[in-house]
Coordinates of C-alpha atoms in Angstrom, one line a residue:
X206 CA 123.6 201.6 157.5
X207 CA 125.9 201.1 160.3
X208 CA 127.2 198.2 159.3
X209 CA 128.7 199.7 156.6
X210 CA 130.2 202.4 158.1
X211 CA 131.5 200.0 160.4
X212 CA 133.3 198.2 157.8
X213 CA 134.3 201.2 156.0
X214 CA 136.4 202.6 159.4
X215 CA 137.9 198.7 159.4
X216 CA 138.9 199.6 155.7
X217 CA 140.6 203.1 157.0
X218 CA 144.0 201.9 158.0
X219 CA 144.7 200.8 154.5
X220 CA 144.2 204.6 153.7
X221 CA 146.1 206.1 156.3
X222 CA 149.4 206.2 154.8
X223 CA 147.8 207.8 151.9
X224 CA 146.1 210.6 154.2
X225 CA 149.1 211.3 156.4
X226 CA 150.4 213.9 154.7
X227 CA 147.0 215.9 154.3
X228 CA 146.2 215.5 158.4
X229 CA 149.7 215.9 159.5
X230 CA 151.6 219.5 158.7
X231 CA 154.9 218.8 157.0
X232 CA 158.0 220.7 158.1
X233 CA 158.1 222.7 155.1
X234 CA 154.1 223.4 155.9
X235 CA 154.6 224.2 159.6
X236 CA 157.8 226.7 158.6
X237 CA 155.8 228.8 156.1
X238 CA 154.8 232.3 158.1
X239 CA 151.2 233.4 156.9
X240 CA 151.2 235.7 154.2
X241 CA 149.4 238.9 154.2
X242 CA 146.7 239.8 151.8
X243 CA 148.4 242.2 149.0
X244 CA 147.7 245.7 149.6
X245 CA 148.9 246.5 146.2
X246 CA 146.0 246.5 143.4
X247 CA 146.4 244.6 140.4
X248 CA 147.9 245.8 137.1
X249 CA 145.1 246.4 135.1
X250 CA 145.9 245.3 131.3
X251 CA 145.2 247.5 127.9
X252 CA 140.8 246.9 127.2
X253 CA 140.7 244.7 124.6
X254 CA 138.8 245.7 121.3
X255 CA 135.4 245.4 121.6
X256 CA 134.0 243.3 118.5
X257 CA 129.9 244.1 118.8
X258 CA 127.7 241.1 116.4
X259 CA 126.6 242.6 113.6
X260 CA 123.3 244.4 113.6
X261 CA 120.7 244.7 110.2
X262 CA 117.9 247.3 110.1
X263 CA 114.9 246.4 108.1
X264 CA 111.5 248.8 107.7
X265 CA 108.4 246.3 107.0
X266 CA 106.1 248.0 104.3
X267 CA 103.3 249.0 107.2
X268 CA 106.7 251.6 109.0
X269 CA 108.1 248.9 111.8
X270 CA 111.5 249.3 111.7
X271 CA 113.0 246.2 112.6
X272 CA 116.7 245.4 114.0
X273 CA 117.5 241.8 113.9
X274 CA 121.0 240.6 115.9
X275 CA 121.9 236.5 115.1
X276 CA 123.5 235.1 118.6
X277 CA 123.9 231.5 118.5
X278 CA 125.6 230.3 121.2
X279 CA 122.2 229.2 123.4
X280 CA 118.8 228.8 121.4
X281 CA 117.2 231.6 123.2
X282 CA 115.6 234.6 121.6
X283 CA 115.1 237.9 123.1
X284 CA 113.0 240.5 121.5
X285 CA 111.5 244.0 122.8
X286 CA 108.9 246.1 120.8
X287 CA 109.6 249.6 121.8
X288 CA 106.6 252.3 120.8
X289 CA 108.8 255.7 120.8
X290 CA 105.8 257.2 123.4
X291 CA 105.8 256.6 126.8
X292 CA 104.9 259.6 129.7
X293 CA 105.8 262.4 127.8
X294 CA 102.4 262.1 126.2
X295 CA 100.4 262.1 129.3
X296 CA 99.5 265.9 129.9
X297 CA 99.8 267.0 133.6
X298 CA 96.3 266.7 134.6
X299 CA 96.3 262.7 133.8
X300 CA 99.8 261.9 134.5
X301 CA 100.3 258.1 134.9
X302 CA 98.2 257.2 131.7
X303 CA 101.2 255.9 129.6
X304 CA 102.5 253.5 132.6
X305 CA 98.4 252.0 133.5
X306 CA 98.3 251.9 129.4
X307 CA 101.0 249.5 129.4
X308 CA 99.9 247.8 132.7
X309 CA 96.6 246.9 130.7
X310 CA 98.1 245.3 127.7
X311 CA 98.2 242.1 129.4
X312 CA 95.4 241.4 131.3
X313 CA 93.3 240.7 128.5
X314 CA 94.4 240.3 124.2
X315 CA 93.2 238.4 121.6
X316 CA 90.9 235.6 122.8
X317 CA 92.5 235.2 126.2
X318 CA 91.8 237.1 129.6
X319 CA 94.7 238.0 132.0
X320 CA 94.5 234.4 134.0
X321 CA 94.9 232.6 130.4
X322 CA 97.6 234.6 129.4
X323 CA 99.6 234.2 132.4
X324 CA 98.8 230.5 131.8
X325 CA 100.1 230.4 128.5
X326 CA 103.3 232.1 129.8
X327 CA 103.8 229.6 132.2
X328 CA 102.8 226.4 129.6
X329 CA 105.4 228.1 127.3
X330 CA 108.3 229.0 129.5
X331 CA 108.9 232.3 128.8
X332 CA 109.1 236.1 130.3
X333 CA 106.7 238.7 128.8
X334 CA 106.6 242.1 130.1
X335 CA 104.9 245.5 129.7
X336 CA 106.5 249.2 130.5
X337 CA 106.1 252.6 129.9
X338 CA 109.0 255.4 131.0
X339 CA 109.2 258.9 129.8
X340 CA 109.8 258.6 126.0
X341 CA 109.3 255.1 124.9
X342 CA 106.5 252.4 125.7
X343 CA 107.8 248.5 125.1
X344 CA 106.8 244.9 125.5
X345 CA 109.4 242.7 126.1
X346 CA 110.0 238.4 125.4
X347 CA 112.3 236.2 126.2
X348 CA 111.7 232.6 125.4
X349 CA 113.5 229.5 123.9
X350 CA 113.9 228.9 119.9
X351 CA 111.7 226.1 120.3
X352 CA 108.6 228.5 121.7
X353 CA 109.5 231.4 119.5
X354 CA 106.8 231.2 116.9
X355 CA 103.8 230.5 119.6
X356 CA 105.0 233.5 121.7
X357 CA 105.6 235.6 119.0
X358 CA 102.3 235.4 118.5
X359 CA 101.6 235.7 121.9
X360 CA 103.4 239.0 121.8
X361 CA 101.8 240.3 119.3
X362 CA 98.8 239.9 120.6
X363 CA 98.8 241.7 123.7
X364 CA 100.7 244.6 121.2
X365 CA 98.1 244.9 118.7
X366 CA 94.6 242.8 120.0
X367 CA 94.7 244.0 124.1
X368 CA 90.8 244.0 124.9
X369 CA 91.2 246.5 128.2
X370 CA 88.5 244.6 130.6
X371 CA 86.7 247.0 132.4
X372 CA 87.2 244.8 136.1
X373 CA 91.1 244.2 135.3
X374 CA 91.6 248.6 135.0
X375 CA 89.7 248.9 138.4
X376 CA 91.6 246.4 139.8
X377 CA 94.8 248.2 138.3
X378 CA 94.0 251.4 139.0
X379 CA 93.3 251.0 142.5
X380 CA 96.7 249.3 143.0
X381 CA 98.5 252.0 141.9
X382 CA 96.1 254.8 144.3
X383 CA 97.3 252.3 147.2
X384 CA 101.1 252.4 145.5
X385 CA 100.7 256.2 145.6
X386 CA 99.8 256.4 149.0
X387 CA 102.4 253.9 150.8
X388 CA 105.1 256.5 148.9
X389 CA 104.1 258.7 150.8
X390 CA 105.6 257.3 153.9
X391 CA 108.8 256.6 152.1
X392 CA 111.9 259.6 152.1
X393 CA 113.3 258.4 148.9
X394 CA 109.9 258.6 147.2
X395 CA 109.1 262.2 148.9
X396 CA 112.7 263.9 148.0
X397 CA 112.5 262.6 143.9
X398 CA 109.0 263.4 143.3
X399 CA 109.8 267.0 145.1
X400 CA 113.0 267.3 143.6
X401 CA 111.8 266.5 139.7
X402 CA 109.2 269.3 140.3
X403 CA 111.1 271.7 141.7
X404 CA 114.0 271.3 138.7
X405 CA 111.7 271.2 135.7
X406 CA 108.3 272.5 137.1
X407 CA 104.9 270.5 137.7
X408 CA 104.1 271.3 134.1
X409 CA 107.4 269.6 132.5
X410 CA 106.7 265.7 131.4
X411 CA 110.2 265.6 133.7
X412 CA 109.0 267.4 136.5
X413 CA 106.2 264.4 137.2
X414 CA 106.8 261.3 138.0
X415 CA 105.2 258.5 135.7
X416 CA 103.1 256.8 137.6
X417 CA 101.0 260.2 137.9
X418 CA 99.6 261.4 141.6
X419 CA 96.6 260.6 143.2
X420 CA 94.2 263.3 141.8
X421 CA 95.7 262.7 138.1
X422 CA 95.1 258.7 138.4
X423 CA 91.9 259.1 140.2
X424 CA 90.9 261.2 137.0
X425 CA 91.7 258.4 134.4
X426 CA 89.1 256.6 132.4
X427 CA 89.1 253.7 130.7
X428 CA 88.5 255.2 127.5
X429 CA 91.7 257.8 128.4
X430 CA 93.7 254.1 128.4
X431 CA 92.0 253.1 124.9
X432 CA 92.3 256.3 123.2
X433 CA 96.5 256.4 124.2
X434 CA 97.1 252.8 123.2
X435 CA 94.9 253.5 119.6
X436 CA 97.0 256.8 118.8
X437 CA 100.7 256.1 119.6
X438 CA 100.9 252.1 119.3
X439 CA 101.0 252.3 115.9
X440 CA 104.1 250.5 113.6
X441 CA 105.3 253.3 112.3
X442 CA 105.9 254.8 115.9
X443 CA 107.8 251.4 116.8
X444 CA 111.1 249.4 116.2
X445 CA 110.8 245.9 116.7
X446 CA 114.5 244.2 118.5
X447 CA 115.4 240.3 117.9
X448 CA 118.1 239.1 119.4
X449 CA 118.8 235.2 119.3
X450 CA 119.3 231.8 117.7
X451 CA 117.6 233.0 114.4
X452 CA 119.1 234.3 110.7
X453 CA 118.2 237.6 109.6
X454 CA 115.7 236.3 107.3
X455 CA 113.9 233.9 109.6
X456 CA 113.5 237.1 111.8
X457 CA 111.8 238.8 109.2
X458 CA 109.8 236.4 108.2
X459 CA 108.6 236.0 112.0
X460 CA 108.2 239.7 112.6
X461 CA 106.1 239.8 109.3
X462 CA 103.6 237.0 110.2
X463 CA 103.5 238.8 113.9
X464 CA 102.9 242.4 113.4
X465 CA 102.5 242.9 109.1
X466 CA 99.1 243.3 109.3
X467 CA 99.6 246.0 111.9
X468 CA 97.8 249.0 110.6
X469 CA 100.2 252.6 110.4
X470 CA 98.2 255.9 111.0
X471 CA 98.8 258.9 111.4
X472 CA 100.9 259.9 114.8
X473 CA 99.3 263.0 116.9
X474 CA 101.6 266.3 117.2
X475 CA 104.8 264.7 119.3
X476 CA 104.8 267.1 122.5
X477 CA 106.7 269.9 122.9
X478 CA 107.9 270.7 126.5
X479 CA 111.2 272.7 126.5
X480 CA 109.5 276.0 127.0
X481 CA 107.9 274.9 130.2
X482 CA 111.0 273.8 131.6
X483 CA 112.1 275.9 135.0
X484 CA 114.7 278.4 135.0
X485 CA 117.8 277.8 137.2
X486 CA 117.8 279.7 140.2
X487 CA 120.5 280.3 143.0
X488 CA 120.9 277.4 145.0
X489 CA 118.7 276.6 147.5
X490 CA 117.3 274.0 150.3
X491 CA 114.5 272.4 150.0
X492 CA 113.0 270.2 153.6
X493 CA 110.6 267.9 152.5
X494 CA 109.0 267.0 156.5
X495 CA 109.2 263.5 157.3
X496 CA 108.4 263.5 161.3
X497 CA 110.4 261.1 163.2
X498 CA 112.3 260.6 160.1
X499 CA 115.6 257.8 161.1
X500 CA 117.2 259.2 158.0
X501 CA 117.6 262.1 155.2
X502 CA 116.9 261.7 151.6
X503 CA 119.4 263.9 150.0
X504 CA 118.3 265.1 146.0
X505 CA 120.9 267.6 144.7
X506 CA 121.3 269.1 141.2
X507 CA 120.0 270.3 138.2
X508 CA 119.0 269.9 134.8
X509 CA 121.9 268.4 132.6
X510 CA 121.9 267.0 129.8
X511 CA 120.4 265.3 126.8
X512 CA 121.2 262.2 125.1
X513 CA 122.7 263.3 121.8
X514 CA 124.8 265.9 123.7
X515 CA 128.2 266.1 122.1
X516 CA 129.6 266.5 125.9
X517 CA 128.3 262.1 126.6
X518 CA 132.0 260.8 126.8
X519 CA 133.5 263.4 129.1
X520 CA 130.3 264.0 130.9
X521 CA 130.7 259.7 131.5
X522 CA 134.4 260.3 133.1
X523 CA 132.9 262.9 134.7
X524 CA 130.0 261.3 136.4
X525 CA 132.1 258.0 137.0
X526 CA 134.7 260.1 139.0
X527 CA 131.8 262.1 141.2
X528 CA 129.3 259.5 141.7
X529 CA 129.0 256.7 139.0
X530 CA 131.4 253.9 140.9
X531 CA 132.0 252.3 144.3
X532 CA 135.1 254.0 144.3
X533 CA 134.1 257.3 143.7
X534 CA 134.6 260.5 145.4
X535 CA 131.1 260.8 146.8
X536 CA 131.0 257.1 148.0
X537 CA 134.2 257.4 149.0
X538 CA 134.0 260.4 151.4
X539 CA 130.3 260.1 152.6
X540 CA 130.4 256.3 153.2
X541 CA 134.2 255.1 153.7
X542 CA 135.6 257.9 155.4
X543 CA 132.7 259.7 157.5
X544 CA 130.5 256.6 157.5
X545 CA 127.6 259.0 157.6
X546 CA 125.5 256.8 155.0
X547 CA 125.8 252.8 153.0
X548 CA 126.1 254.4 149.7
X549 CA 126.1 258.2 147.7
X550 CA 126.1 258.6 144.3
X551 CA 125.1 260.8 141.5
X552 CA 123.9 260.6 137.8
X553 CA 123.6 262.5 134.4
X554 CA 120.0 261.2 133.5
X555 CA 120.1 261.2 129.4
X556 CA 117.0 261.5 127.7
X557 CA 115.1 263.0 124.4
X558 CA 115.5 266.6 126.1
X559 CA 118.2 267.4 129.0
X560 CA 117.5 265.5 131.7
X561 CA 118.3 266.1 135.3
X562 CA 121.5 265.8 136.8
X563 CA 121.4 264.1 140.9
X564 CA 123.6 263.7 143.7
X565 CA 122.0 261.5 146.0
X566 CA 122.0 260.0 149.1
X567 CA 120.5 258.6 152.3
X568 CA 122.2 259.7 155.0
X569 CA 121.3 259.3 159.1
X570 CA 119.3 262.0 160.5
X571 CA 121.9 263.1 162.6
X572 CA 124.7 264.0 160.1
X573 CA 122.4 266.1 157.9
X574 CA 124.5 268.9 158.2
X575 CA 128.0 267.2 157.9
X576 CA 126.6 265.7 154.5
X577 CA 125.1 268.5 153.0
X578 CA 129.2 270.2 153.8
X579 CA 130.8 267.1 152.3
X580 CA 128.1 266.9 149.1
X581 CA 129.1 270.4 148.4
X582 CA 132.8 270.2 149.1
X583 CA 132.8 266.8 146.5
X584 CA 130.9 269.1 143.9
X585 CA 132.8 271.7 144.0
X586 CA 136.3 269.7 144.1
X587 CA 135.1 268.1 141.1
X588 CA 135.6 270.9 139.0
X589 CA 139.6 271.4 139.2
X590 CA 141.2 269.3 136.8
X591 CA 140.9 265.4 137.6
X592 CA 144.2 263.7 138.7
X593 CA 146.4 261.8 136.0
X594 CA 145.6 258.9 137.9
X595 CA 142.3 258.9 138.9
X596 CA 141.6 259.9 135.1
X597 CA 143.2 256.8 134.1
X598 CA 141.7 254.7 136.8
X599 CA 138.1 256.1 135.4
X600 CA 138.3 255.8 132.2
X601 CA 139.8 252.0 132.2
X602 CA 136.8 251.5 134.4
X603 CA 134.5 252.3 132.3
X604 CA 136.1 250.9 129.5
X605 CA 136.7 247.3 130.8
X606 CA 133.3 246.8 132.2
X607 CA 131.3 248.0 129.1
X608 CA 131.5 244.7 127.4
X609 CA 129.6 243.2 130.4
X610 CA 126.7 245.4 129.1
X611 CA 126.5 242.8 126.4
X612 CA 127.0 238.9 128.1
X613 CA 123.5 237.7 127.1
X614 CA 120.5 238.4 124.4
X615 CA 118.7 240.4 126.8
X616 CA 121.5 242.5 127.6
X617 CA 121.8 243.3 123.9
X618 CA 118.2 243.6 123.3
X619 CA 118.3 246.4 126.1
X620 CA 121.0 248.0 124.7
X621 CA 119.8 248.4 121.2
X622 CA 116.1 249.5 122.7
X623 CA 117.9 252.4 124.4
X624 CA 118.9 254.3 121.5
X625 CA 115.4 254.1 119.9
X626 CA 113.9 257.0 121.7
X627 CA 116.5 259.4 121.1
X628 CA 116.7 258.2 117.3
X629 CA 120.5 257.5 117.9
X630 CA 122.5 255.3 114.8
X631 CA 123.5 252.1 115.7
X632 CA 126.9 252.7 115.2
X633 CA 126.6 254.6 118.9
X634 CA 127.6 251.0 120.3
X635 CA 130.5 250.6 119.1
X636 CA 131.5 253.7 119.1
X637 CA 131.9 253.9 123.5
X638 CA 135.5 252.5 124.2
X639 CA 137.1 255.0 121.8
X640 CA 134.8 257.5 122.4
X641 CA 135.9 257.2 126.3
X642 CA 139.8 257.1 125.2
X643 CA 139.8 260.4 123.7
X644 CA 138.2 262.2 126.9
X645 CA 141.1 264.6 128.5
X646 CA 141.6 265.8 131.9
X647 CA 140.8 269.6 130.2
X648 CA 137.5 267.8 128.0
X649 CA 136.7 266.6 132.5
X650 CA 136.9 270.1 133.7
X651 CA 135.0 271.5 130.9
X652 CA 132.0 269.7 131.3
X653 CA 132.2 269.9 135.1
X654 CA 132.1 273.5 135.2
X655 CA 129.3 273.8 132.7
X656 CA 127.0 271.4 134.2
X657 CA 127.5 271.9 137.7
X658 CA 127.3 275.1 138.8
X659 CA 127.8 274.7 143.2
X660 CA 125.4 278.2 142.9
X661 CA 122.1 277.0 141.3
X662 CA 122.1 274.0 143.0
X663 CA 118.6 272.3 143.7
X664 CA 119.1 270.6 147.1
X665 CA 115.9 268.7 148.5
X666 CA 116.4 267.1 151.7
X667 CA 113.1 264.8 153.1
X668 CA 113.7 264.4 156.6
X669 CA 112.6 265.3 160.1
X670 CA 112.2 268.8 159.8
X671 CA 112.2 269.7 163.5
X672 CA 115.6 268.3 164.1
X673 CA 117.3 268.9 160.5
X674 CA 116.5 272.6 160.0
X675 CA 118.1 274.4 162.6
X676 CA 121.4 272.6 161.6
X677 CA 120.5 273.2 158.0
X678 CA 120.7 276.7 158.4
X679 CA 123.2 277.0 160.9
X680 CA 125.7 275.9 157.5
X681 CA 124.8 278.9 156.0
X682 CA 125.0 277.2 152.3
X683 CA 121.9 278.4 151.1
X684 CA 119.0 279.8 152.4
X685 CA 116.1 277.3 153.5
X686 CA 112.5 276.5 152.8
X687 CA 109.8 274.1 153.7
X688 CA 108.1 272.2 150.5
X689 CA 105.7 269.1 150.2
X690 CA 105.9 266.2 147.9
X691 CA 104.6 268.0 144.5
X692 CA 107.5 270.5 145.8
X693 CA 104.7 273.1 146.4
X694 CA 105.7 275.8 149.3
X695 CA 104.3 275.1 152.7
X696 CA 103.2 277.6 154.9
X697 CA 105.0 277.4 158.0
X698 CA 105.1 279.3 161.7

């Protein structure tokens, strides 16, 4: 070896002629001053139109709806069965049943157990998952045109053939009790489980969180698991997506073989819950203790909106310009300018019903106070009419970066799933950029003074208690009370 480096540095004079230039600066090189960095933002151009592929429903004969997108650009398929039931269903004493539910449906299916499944996943290559959220339940597949038909049929099986072993729910169930109680020692955790009940109320699907409490889990059987799957995974609760290197009919045809034999029934009452929902009440704090706590968990809000509201497009500027961006005027003032946290934000969180609008944050224990002022400043501010220019800047934003939403199969899979539970066309899609154009600076302000009102303000705060309240109240903003995690009062000294 080092003879022949050897011979290769008797070779380098031959090059150096040819290297000269690139070792030795040349007048023109060593006159050039270095330039600064441009402090002057690109020139964004007009968002180009937006061509979605085209997307064809079909309803198979058992009531599986079926929405089948060709993409052939890579021989991948992506397709995600989505049962329009998820949490909601639960009841408050066995909260956490839709999410074990999915959990179970593969660790056992067909003629395989859970160790022969995940074999089979790994022998064919390809990502299958199970989830449950509030309104929708779904199995998920991505895998290669080549393994399409064996893990379709993988698919299906842990869909319609999941055999629920008695040892895998133990094992499940006591995962999530151990989940349940590390949360507890985390802020985040405390302030959204406290905050969701003390917006909707511990009786509201929304005001629990999905993966239930420790009493409700402890409480779940086996047969509670059984009996959920048997009375909403049905095909005419579902709507199966395909997205990939297949035509319209071989997609059929697939989905046919897979899931035809799948055997409708009759759906139980679809829950009701609007009436249990809390009424808003003047703003108030909320200290969630956390002893020794480095850092706050800020949760502020309400309840917003839902889904189909006809306020989405302005309510999106809205958001966008509040909290929804890096750039935004929460992120902006409580991270660039104070540096009091590495990120605030808020959200509109769009479901079947009106779901809860957040302003969030995590913010060092010592600037609790100075937050809380600049979270309610920012919420306030946002309700005068948005500059021209930061009304622009939004809504070019949002238009520009939608079509990323859509770079792969999976990205449109998820996209088309999230319509299913609120039953909205498909047509919503392609529908956003325009949609998003029309919004005004007046359509801005409209929205922001209906749906957030700085005086019935839910603001839960999990922190250290002894050395955030006195500051707390010393801002006179609202008056202050102690909760737990279920947002239940505490009885203090």
């Amino acid at each position: 070896m080092r003879t022949r480096l050897f011979a290769g540095l008797l070779l380098a004079p031959a090059l150096v002629p040819a290297l000269m230039p690139a070792l030795t600066p040349s007048p023109l090189h060593a006159q050039a001053a270095p330039r600064p960095a441009s402090t002057t933002p690109p020139v964004l151009g007009a968002p180009k139109a937006l061509v979605l592929p085209t997307m064809t429903e079909r309803t198979l004969p058992n009531g599986l709806k079926l929405v089948v997108v060709q993409h052939h650009e890579l021989p991948i398929v992506d397709a995600v069965l989505v049962v329009r039931t998820g949490a909601e269903a639960d009841g408050a004493a066995k909260a956490g049943l839709a999410t074990l539910t999915a959990n179970m449906l593969d660790e056992g299916a067909g003629r395989r157990d859970a160790l022969e499944i995940a074999e089979e996943i790994g022998y064919l290559a390809i990502g299958l998952g199970t989830n449950a959220a509030f309104e929708s339940s779904s199995i998920s597949l991505h895998t290669t045109r080549a393994t399409l038909d064996s893990a379709m049929t993988l698919m299906a099986d842990v869909a319609l053939r999941p055999t629920f072993p008695e040892k895998e729910f133990a094992r499940l169930k006591n995962e999530r009790l151990t989940a349940l109680l590390q949360e507890q020692d985390r802020g985040p955790a405390l302030a959204s489980r406290a905050f969701a009940s003390l917006v909707f109320g511990e009786q509201h699907p929304y005001g629990r969180s999905p993966n239930g409490t420790r009493q409700t889990v402890e409480s779940i059987t086996l047969d509670d698991v059984k009996q959920f799957w048997r009375s909403w995974y049905r095909p005419n609760n579902a709507t199966l997506v395909i997205v990939g290197d297949l035509t319209v009919a071989q997609a059929e045809s697939l989905a046919t073989r897979a899931f035809g034999g799948w055997e409708r029934a009759t759906l139980p009452a679809a829950p009701v819950y609007a009436s249990t929902r809390m009424a808003p009440r003047p703003t108030t704090i909320y200290i969630v203790d956390k002893p020794k706590a480095a850092q706050s968990s800020f949760r502020i809000g309400g309840i917003g909106v839902a889904r189909n509201t006809t306020d989405y497009y302005p309510l999106m500027v809205l958001n966008t310009a509040l909290g929804g961006s890096f750039t935004s005027r929460l992120n902006n003032t409580l991270r660039e300018k104070k540096g009091y946290t590495y990120g605030a934000g808020s959200s509109f969180t769009m479901r079947r019903e009106a779901g809860p609008f957040t302003a969030s944050a995590e913010v060092v224990s010592a600037k609790t106070d100075s937050a809380l002022i600049e979270f309610m400043n920012e919420l306030k501010g946002v309700r005068a009419p948005l500059p021209a220019a930061e009304l622009a800047k939004t809504k070019r934003y949002l238009q520009l970066g939608y079509a990323e939403g859509f770079e792969s199969t999976r990205d449109i899979a998820a996209q088309i799933s999230a319509l299913i539970p609120s039953s909205l066309p498909l047509t919503t899609l392609g529908a956003f950029n325009a949609g998003i154009g029309r919004v005004t600076a007046a359509d801005v302000q409209r929205v922001a003074t209906r749906y957030i009102d700085p005086s019935r303000l839910t603001i839960v705060i999990a922190g250290d208690r002894a050395s955030i309240e006195p500051a707390l109240k010393a801002t006179k903003i609202a008056p202050v009370e102690v909760r737990d995690a279920q947002g239940r009062p505490v009885v203090t000294p």
